[in-house]
Structures are given as C-alpha cells and as structure tokens.
Amino acid sequence: QQTSEMDHTDNDCLLITVLTHGELGMLYAKDTHYKPDNLWYYFTADKCPSLAGKPKLFFIQACQGDKLDAGITLTSRTETDGFSGSSYRIPIHADFLIVFSTVPGYFSWRNTT
C-alpha cells in the first residue's frame, strides 16, 4: 500500500515479483497468508493515478494446489493476432499483466540448483 501512495510520475512501469508458497487463492508469508489480489489492489488507476496508463507487472511463483501437470510434447505452430483501434477509455485494471507460474489447482516447480 505504501508504494501505491508514492508519486510514480517519473516511472515507466511497476514490476512486482513474489516467490513463496501457496495454495488455491492464497499466498503465504512468514507470519500470515493473503489473497493474490491484495498485491495489485492498490495499483488500479483510481487508487494510484500516477501509474495509470503504465504497465503494472506481477509475477507470482507459488503453488495453487496439489495436482501435477505432466505436460505434453508440442510441434511448432504460428499464431498471429492483429488489433487496431482509435480513441478509447481505459478500465481501472488496464495495463495489468498478472502471471502465475502455474494454473489454479496445480503444483508450481522451481529448480533449486
């Protein structure tokens, strides 16, 4: 919350990285647990106007369950996506990129070596 109250006029973006333990809908800290959306709650355009229109990036490395994703083998593919637009109004959650290391319900792996 303290960081959201600062003046970010001279900053180009916000980047927050969290590496912790967790379960579905919950992250663990040393002495408490909290919902992941508590990380970005204070950085919406209405609460932190000096970051409005600037990228806000959140990378979360934590388990979200106990399932194991065995994965599959892929062959290469090409995908293109085009978008063009004109004047628009942004929602308060615009410019957010929220990345979890796994999908809900699954383990998250990290290499400790």
Short mmCIF file of C-alpha atoms in Angstrom, two decimals:
data_model
loop_
_atom_site.label_atom_id
_atom_site.label_comp_id
_atom_site.label_asym_id
_atom_site.label_seq_id
_atom_site.Cartn_x
_atom_site.Cartn_y
_atom_site.Cartn_z
CA GLN A 1 0.00 0.00 0.00
CA GLN A 2 2.84 2.42 0.81
CA THR A 3 4.29 2.05 -2.68
CA SER A 4 0.93 2.85 -4.30
CA GLU A 5 0.79 6.15 -2.41
CA MET A 6 4.11 7.31 -3.87
CA ASP A 7 4.40 9.60 -6.90
CA HIS A 8 5.27 7.44 -9.91
CA THR A 9 5.17 10.24 -12.47
CA ASP A 10 8.82 9.68 -13.44
CA ASN A 11 8.50 5.87 -13.50
CA ASP A 12 7.73 3.93 -16.67
CA CYS A 13 6.20 0.85 -15.05
CA LEU A 14 5.73 -1.16 -11.87
CA LEU A 15 7.20 -4.66 -11.52
CA ILE A 16 6.46 -6.89 -8.54
CA THR A 17 7.82 -10.42 -8.19
CA VAL A 18 6.72 -12.84 -5.45
CA LEU A 19 8.37 -16.21 -4.77
CA THR A 20 6.58 -18.01 -1.95
CA HIS A 21 4.44 -20.98 -1.01
CA GLY A 22 0.71 -21.03 -1.64
CA GLU A 23 -2.49 -22.90 -2.33
CA LEU A 24 -5.57 -22.16 -4.41
CA GLY A 25 -6.45 -18.49 -3.89
CA MET A 26 -3.90 -17.94 -1.11
CA LEU A 27 -0.24 -16.91 -0.80
CA TYR A 28 1.83 -17.48 2.32
CA ALA A 29 4.16 -15.05 4.03
CA LYS A 30 6.34 -15.73 7.08
CA ASP A 31 3.66 -14.78 9.60
CA THR A 32 0.40 -14.58 7.61
CA HIS A 33 -1.39 -15.55 4.41
CA TYR A 34 -3.15 -13.32 1.89
CA LYS A 35 -5.10 -13.40 -1.35
CA PRO A 36 -3.07 -12.69 -4.50
CA ASP A 37 -5.30 -9.77 -5.50
CA ASN A 38 -4.03 -7.92 -2.41
CA LEU A 39 -0.82 -7.44 -4.41
CA TRP A 40 -2.43 -5.36 -7.17
CA TYR A 41 -5.48 -3.92 -5.35
CA TYR A 42 -3.77 -0.60 -4.53
CA PHE A 43 -2.34 -0.06 -8.02
CA THR A 44 -5.57 0.38 -10.01
CA ALA A 45 -5.88 3.66 -11.91
CA ASP A 46 -8.36 5.09 -9.40
CA LYS A 47 -6.12 4.34 -6.39
CA CYS A 48 -2.72 5.08 -7.96
CA PRO A 49 -3.28 7.69 -10.70
CA SER A 50 0.44 8.30 -11.31
CA LEU A 51 0.67 4.73 -12.71
CA ALA A 52 -2.47 5.00 -14.86
CA GLY A 53 -1.66 4.07 -18.45
CA LYS A 54 1.65 2.48 -17.44
CA PRO A 55 2.38 -1.26 -17.33
CA LYS A 56 1.91 -2.93 -13.96
CA LEU A 57 3.55 -6.37 -14.00
CA PHE A 58 3.08 -9.04 -11.33
CA PHE A 59 4.97 -12.35 -11.44
CA ILE A 60 3.94 -14.91 -8.82
CA GLN A 61 5.90 -18.13 -8.25
CA ALA A 62 3.75 -20.19 -5.87
CA CYS A 63 1.72 -23.40 -5.82
CA GLN A 64 -2.01 -23.12 -6.39
CA GLY A 65 -2.92 -26.68 -5.45
CA ASP A 66 -1.60 -30.22 -5.33
CA LYS A 67 -2.24 -31.56 -8.85
CA LEU A 68 0.71 -32.48 -11.09
CA ASP A 69 0.75 -31.29 -14.70
CA ALA A 70 2.59 -33.97 -16.68
CA GLY A 71 2.73 -31.80 -19.80
CA ILE A 72 2.68 -32.75 -23.50
CA THR A 73 5.11 -32.61 -26.42
CA LEU A 74 4.32 -29.90 -28.99
CA THR A 75 5.27 -29.31 -32.59
CA SER A 76 5.84 -25.74 -33.74
CA ARG A 77 2.93 -23.54 -34.77
CA THR A 78 2.45 -19.94 -35.83
CA GLU A 79 -0.17 -17.62 -34.43
CA THR A 80 -0.85 -14.01 -35.33
CA ASP A 81 -3.23 -11.60 -33.75
CA GLY A 82 -3.93 -8.14 -35.04
CA PHE A 83 -5.70 -5.30 -33.28
CA SER A 84 -6.21 -1.74 -34.31
CA GLY A 85 -8.21 0.85 -32.53
CA SER A 86 -8.66 4.53 -32.02
CA SER A 87 -9.57 6.66 -29.01
CA TYR A 88 -10.77 4.69 -26.03
CA ARG A 89 -11.45 4.84 -22.29
CA ILE A 90 -9.37 2.52 -20.12
CA PRO A 91 -10.79 0.46 -17.25
CA ILE A 92 -9.22 0.85 -13.81
CA HIS A 93 -7.47 -2.51 -14.25
CA ALA A 94 -5.95 -1.53 -17.62
CA ASP A 95 -2.25 -2.16 -18.24
CA PHE A 96 -2.03 -5.05 -15.75
CA LEU A 97 -0.10 -8.21 -16.54
CA ILE A 98 -0.58 -10.84 -13.84
CA VAL A 99 1.44 -14.02 -14.32
CA PHE A 100 1.27 -17.14 -12.18
CA SER A 101 3.86 -19.90 -12.52
CA THR A 102 1.04 -22.44 -12.70
CA VAL A 103 -2.71 -22.67 -13.25
CA PRO A 104 -5.21 -22.99 -10.38
CA GLY A 105 -5.15 -26.37 -8.68
CA TYR A 106 -1.57 -27.32 -9.64
CA PHE A 107 1.92 -27.51 -8.15
CA SER A 108 4.48 -24.92 -9.13
CA TRP A 109 8.01 -26.16 -9.74
CA ARG A 110 11.35 -24.42 -9.38
CA ASN A 111 14.88 -25.62 -9.91
CA THR A 112 16.99 -25.01 -6.80
CA THR A 113 20.33 -25.73 -8.49
#
